[in-house]
PDB file of C-alpha atoms in Angstrom:
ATOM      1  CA  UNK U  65       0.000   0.000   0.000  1.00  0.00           C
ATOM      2  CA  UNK U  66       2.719   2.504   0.919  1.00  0.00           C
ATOM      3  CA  UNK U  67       4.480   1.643  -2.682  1.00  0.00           C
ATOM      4  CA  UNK U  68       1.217   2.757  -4.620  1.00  0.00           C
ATOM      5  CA  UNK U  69       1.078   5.944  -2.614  1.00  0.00           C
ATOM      6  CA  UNK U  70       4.824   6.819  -3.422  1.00  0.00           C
ATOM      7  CA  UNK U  71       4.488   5.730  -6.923  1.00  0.00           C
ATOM      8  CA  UNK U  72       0.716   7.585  -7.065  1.00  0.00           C
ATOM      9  CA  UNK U  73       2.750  10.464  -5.357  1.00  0.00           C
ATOM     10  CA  UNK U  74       5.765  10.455  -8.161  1.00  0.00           C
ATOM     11  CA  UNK U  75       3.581  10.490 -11.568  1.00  0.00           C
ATOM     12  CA  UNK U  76       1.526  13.489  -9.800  1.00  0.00           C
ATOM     13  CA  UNK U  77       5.191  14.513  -9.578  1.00  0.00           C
ATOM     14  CA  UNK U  78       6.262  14.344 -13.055  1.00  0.00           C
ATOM     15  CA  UNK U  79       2.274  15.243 -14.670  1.00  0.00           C
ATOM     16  CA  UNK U  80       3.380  18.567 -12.671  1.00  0.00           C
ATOM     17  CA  UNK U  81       6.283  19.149 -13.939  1.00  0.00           C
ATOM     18  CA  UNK U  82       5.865  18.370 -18.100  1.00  0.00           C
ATOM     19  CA  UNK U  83       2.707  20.571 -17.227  1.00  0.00           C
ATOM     20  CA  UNK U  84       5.038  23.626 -15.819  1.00  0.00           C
ATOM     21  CA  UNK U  85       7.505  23.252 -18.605  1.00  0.00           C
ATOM     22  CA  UNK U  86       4.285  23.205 -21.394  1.00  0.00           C
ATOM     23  CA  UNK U  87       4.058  26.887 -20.402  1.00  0.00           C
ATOM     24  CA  UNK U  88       6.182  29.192 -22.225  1.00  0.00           C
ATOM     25  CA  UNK U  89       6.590  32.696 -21.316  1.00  0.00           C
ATOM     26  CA  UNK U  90       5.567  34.114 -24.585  1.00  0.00           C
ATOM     27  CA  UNK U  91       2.077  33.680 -25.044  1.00  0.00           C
ATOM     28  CA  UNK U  92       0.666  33.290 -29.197  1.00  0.00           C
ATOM     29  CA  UNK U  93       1.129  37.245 -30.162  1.00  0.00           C
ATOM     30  CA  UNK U  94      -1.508  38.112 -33.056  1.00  0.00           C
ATOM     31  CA  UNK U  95      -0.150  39.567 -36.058  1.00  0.00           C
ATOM     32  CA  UNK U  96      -1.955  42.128 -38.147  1.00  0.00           C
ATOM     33  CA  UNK U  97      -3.724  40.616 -41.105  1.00  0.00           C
ATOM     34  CA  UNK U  98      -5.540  44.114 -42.069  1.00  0.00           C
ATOM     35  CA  UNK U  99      -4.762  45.487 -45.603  1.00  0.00           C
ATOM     36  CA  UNK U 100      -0.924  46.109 -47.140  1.00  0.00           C
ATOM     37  CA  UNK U 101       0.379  49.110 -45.332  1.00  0.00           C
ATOM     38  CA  UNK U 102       3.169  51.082 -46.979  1.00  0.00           C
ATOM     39  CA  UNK U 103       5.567  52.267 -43.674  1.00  0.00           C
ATOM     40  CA  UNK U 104       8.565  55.310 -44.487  1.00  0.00           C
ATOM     41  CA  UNK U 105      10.840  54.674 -42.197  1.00  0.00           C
ATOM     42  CA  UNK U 106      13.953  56.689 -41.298  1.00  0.00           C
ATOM     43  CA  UNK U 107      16.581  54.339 -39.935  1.00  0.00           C
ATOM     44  CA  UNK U 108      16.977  50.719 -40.365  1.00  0.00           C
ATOM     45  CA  UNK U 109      13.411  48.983 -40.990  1.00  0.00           C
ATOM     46  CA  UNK U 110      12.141  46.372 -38.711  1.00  0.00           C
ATOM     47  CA  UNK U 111      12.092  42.877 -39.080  1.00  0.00           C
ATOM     48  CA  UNK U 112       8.471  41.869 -38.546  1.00  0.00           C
ATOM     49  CA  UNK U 113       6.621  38.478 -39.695  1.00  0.00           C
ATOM     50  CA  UNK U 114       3.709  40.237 -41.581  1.00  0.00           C
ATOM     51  CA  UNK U 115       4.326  40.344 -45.394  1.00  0.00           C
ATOM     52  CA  UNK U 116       1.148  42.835 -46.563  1.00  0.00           C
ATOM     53  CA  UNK U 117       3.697  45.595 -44.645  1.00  0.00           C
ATOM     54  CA  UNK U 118       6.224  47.078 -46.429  1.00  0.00           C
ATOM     55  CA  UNK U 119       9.374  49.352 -45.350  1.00  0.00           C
ATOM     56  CA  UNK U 120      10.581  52.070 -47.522  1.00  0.00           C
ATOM     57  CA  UNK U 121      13.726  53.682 -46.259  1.00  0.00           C
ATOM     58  CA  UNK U 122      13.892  57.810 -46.387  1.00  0.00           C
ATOM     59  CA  UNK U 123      16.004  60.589 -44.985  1.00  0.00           C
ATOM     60  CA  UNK U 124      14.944  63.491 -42.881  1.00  0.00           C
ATOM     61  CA  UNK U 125      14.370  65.755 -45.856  1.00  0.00           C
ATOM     62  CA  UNK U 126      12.105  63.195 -47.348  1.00  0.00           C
ATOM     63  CA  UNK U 127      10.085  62.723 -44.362  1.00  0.00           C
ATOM     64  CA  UNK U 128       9.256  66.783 -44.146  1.00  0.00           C
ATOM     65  CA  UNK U 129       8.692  66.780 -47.786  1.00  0.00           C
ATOM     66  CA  UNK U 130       4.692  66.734 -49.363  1.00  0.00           C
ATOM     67  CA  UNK U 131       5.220  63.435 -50.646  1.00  0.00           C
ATOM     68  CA  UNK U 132       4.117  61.464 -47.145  1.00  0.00           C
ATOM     69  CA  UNK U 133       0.656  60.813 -48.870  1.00  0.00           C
ATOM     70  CA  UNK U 134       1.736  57.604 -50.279  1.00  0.00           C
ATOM     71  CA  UNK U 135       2.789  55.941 -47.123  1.00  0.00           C
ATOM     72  CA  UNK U 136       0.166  55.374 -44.445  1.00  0.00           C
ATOM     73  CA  UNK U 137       2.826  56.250 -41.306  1.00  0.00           C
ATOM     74  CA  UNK U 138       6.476  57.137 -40.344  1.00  0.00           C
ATOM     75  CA  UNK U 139       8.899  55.381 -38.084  1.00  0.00           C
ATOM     76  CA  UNK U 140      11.732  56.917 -36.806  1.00  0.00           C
ATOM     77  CA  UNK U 141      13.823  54.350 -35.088  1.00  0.00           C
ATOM     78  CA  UNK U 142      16.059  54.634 -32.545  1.00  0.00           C
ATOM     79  CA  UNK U 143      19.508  55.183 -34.027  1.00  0.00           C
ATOM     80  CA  UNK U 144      17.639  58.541 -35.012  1.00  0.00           C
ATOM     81  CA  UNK U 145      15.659  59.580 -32.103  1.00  0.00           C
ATOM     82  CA  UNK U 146      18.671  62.298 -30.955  1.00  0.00           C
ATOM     83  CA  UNK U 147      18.002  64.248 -34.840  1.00  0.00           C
ATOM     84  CA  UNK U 148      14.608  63.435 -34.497  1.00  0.00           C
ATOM     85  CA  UNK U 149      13.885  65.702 -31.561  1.00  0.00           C
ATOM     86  CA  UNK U 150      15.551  68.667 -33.288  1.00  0.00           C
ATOM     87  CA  UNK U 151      13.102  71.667 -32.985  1.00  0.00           C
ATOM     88  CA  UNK U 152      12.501  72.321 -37.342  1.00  0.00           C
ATOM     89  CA  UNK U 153      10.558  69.036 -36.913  1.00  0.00           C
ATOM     90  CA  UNK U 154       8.365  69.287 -34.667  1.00  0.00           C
ATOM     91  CA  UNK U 155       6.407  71.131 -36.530  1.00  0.00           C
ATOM     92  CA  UNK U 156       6.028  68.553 -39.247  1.00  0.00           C
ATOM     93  CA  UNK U 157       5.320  66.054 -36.319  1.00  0.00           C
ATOM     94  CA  UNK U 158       2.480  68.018 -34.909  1.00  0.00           C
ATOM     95  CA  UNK U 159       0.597  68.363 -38.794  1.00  0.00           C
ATOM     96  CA  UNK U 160       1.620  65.444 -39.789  1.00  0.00           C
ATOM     97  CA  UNK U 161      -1.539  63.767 -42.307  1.00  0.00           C
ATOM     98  CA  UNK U 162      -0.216  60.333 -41.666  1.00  0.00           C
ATOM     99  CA  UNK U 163       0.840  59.412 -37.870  1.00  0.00           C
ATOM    100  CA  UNK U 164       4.485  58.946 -36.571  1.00  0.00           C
ATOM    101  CA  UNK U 165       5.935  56.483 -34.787  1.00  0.00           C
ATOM    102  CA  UNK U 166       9.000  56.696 -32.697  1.00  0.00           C
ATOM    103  CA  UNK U 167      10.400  54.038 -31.889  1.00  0.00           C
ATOM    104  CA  UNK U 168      12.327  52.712 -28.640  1.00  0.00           C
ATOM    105  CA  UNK U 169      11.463  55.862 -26.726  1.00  0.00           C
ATOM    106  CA  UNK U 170       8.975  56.339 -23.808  1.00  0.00           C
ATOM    107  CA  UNK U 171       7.485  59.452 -24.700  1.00  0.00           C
ATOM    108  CA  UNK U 172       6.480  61.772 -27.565  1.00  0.00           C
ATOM    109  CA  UNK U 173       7.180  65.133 -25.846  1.00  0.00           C
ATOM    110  CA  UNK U 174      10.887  65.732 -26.669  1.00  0.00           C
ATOM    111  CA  UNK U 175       9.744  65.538 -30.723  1.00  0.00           C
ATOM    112  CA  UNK U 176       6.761  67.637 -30.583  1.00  0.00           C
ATOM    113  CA  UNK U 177       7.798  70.484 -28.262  1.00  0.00           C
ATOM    114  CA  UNK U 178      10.878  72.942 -29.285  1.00  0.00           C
ATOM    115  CA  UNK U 179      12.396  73.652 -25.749  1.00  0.00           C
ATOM    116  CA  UNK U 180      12.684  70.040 -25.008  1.00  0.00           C
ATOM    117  CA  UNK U 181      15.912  68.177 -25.679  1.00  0.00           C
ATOM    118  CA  UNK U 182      16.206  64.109 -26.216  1.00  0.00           C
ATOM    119  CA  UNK U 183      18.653  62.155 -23.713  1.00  0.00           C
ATOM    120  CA  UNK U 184      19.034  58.663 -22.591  1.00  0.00           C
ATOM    121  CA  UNK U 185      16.426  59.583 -20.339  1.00  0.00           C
ATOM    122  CA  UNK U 186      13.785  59.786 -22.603  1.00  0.00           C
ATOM    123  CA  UNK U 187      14.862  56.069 -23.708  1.00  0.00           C
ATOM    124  CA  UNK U 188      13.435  52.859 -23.193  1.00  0.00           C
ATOM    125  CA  UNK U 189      13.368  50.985 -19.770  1.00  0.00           C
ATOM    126  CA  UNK U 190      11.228  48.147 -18.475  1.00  0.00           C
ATOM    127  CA  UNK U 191       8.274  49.978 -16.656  1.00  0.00           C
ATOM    128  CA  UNK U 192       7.679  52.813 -19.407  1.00  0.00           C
ATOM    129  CA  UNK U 193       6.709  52.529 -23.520  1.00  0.00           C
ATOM    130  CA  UNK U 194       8.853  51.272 -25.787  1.00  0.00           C
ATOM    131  CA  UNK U 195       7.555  53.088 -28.954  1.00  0.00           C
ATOM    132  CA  UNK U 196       5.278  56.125 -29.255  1.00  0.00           C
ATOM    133  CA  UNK U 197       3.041  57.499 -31.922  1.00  0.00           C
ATOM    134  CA  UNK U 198       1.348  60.781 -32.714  1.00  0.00           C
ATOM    135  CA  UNK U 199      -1.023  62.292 -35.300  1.00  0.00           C
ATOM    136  CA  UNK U 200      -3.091  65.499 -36.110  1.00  0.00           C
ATOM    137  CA  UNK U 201      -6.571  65.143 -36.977  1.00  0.00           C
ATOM    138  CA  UNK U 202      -7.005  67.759 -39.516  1.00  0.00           C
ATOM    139  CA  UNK U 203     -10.637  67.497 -39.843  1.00  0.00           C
ATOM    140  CA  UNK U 204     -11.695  68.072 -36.520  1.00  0.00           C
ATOM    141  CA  UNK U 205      -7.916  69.838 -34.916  1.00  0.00           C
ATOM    142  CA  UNK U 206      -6.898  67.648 -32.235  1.00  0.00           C
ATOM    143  CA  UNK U 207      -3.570  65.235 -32.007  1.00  0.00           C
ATOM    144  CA  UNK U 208      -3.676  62.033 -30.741  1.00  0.00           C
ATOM    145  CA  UNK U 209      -0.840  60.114 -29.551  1.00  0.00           C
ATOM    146  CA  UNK U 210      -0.409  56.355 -28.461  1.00  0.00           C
ATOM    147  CA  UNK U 211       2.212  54.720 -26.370  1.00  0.00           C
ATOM    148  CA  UNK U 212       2.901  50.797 -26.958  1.00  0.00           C
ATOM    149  CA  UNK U 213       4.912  48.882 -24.304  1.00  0.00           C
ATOM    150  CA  UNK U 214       6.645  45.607 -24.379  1.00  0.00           C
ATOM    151  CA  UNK U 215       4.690  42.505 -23.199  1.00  0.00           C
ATOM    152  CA  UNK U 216       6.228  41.705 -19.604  1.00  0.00           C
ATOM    153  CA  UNK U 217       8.669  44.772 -20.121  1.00  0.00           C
ATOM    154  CA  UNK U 218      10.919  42.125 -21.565  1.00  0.00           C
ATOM    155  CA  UNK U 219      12.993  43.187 -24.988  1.00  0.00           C
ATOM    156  CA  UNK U 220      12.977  39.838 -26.658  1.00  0.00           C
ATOM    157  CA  UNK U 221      12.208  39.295 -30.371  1.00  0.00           C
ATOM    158  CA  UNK U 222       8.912  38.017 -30.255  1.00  0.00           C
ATOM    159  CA  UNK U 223       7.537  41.032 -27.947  1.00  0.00           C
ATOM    160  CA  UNK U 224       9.472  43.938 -30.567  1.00  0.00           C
ATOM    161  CA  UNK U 225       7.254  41.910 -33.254  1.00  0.00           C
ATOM    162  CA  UNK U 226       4.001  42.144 -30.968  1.00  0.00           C
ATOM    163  CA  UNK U 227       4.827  45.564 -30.751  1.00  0.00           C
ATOM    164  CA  UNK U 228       4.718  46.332 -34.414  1.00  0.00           C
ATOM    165  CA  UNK U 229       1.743  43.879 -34.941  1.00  0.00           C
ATOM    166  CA  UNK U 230      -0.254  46.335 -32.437  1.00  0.00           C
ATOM    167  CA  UNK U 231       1.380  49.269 -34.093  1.00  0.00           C
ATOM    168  CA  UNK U 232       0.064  48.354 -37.530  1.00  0.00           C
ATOM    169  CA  UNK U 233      -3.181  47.474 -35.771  1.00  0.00           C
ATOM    170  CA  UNK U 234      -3.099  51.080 -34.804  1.00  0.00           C
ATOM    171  CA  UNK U 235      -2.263  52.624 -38.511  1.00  0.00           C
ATOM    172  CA  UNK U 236      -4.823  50.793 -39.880  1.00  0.00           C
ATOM    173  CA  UNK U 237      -7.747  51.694 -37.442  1.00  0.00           C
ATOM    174  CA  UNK U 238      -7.014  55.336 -37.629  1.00  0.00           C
ATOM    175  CA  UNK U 239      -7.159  55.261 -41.472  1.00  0.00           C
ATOM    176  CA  UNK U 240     -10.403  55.466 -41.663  1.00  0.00           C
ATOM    177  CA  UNK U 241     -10.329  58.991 -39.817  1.00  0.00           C
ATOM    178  CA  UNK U 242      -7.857  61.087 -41.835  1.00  0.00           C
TER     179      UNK U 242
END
């Protein structure tokens, strides 16, 4: 009797444990599967797993030219966040007819006001956003801006890709009001 207690007691033992290791930490992130989206992006462009997005690399003078209206948003990454918050853009951020993404930064403020500069402070660190957005509603004059954070506040691969999954989630919704 005391043998088919102890043996009852190890398989609970070893159910438990190929139970805890069945759990992963990443949980099945949904990608965007809304309509091709056409992304300017100055810096590198991001690797992401959706195919209907594509990257088109541009420079600062491209970004604050008219021709934005073919691209449905801008990302500025972050080996360009420290020209980014120069003050002759944030003009162009704040009229901006297609929203802007910065990413790897926890807020939008040192981009769309002039007195502010960008530091390591205004980086990303586990607690705050790890990209932000922003956009001016011409129609009806206000600016809207989002802030995206890493799942768990863990910079891994598969939570960057979330990230840009929710971002083009984002574009896509706020198509239909520009």
């Amino acid at each position: 009797m005391k043998r088919t207690k102890e043996k009852q007691y190890l398989f609970f033992i070893i159910v438990l444990i190929f139970a805890l290791s069945a759990c992963t930490s990443n949980p099945d992130f949904d990608l965007y599967e809304g309509k091709p989206l056409r992304i300017a992006v100055v810096g590198v462009p991001p690797k992401v797993k959706e195919e209907q997005v594509s990257f088109i690399k541009i420079s600062f003078d491209e970004m604050i030219s008219d021709n934005l209206k073919d691209y449905d948003a801008v990302f500025v990454m972050k080996e360009n966040l420290l020209e980014a918050a120069e003050s002759q853009y944030a003009d162009f951020y704040l009229s901006s007819i297609i929203p802007v993404f910065f990413i790897s930064t926890k807020s939008h403020v040192p981009f769309t006001e002039k007195d502010i500069e960008f530091e390591e402070s205004w980086g990303w660190a586990p607690g705050n956003s790890y990209a932000v957005g922003v956009l001016s509603l011409q129609k009806n004059h206000t600016f809207k801006h989002w802030e995206f954070g890493l799942y768990n506040d863990e910079k891994t691969d598969a939570h960057i890709e979330d990230l840009y999954s929710r971002i083009f989630k984002t574009i896509e919704e706020n198509k239909l009001e520009l």
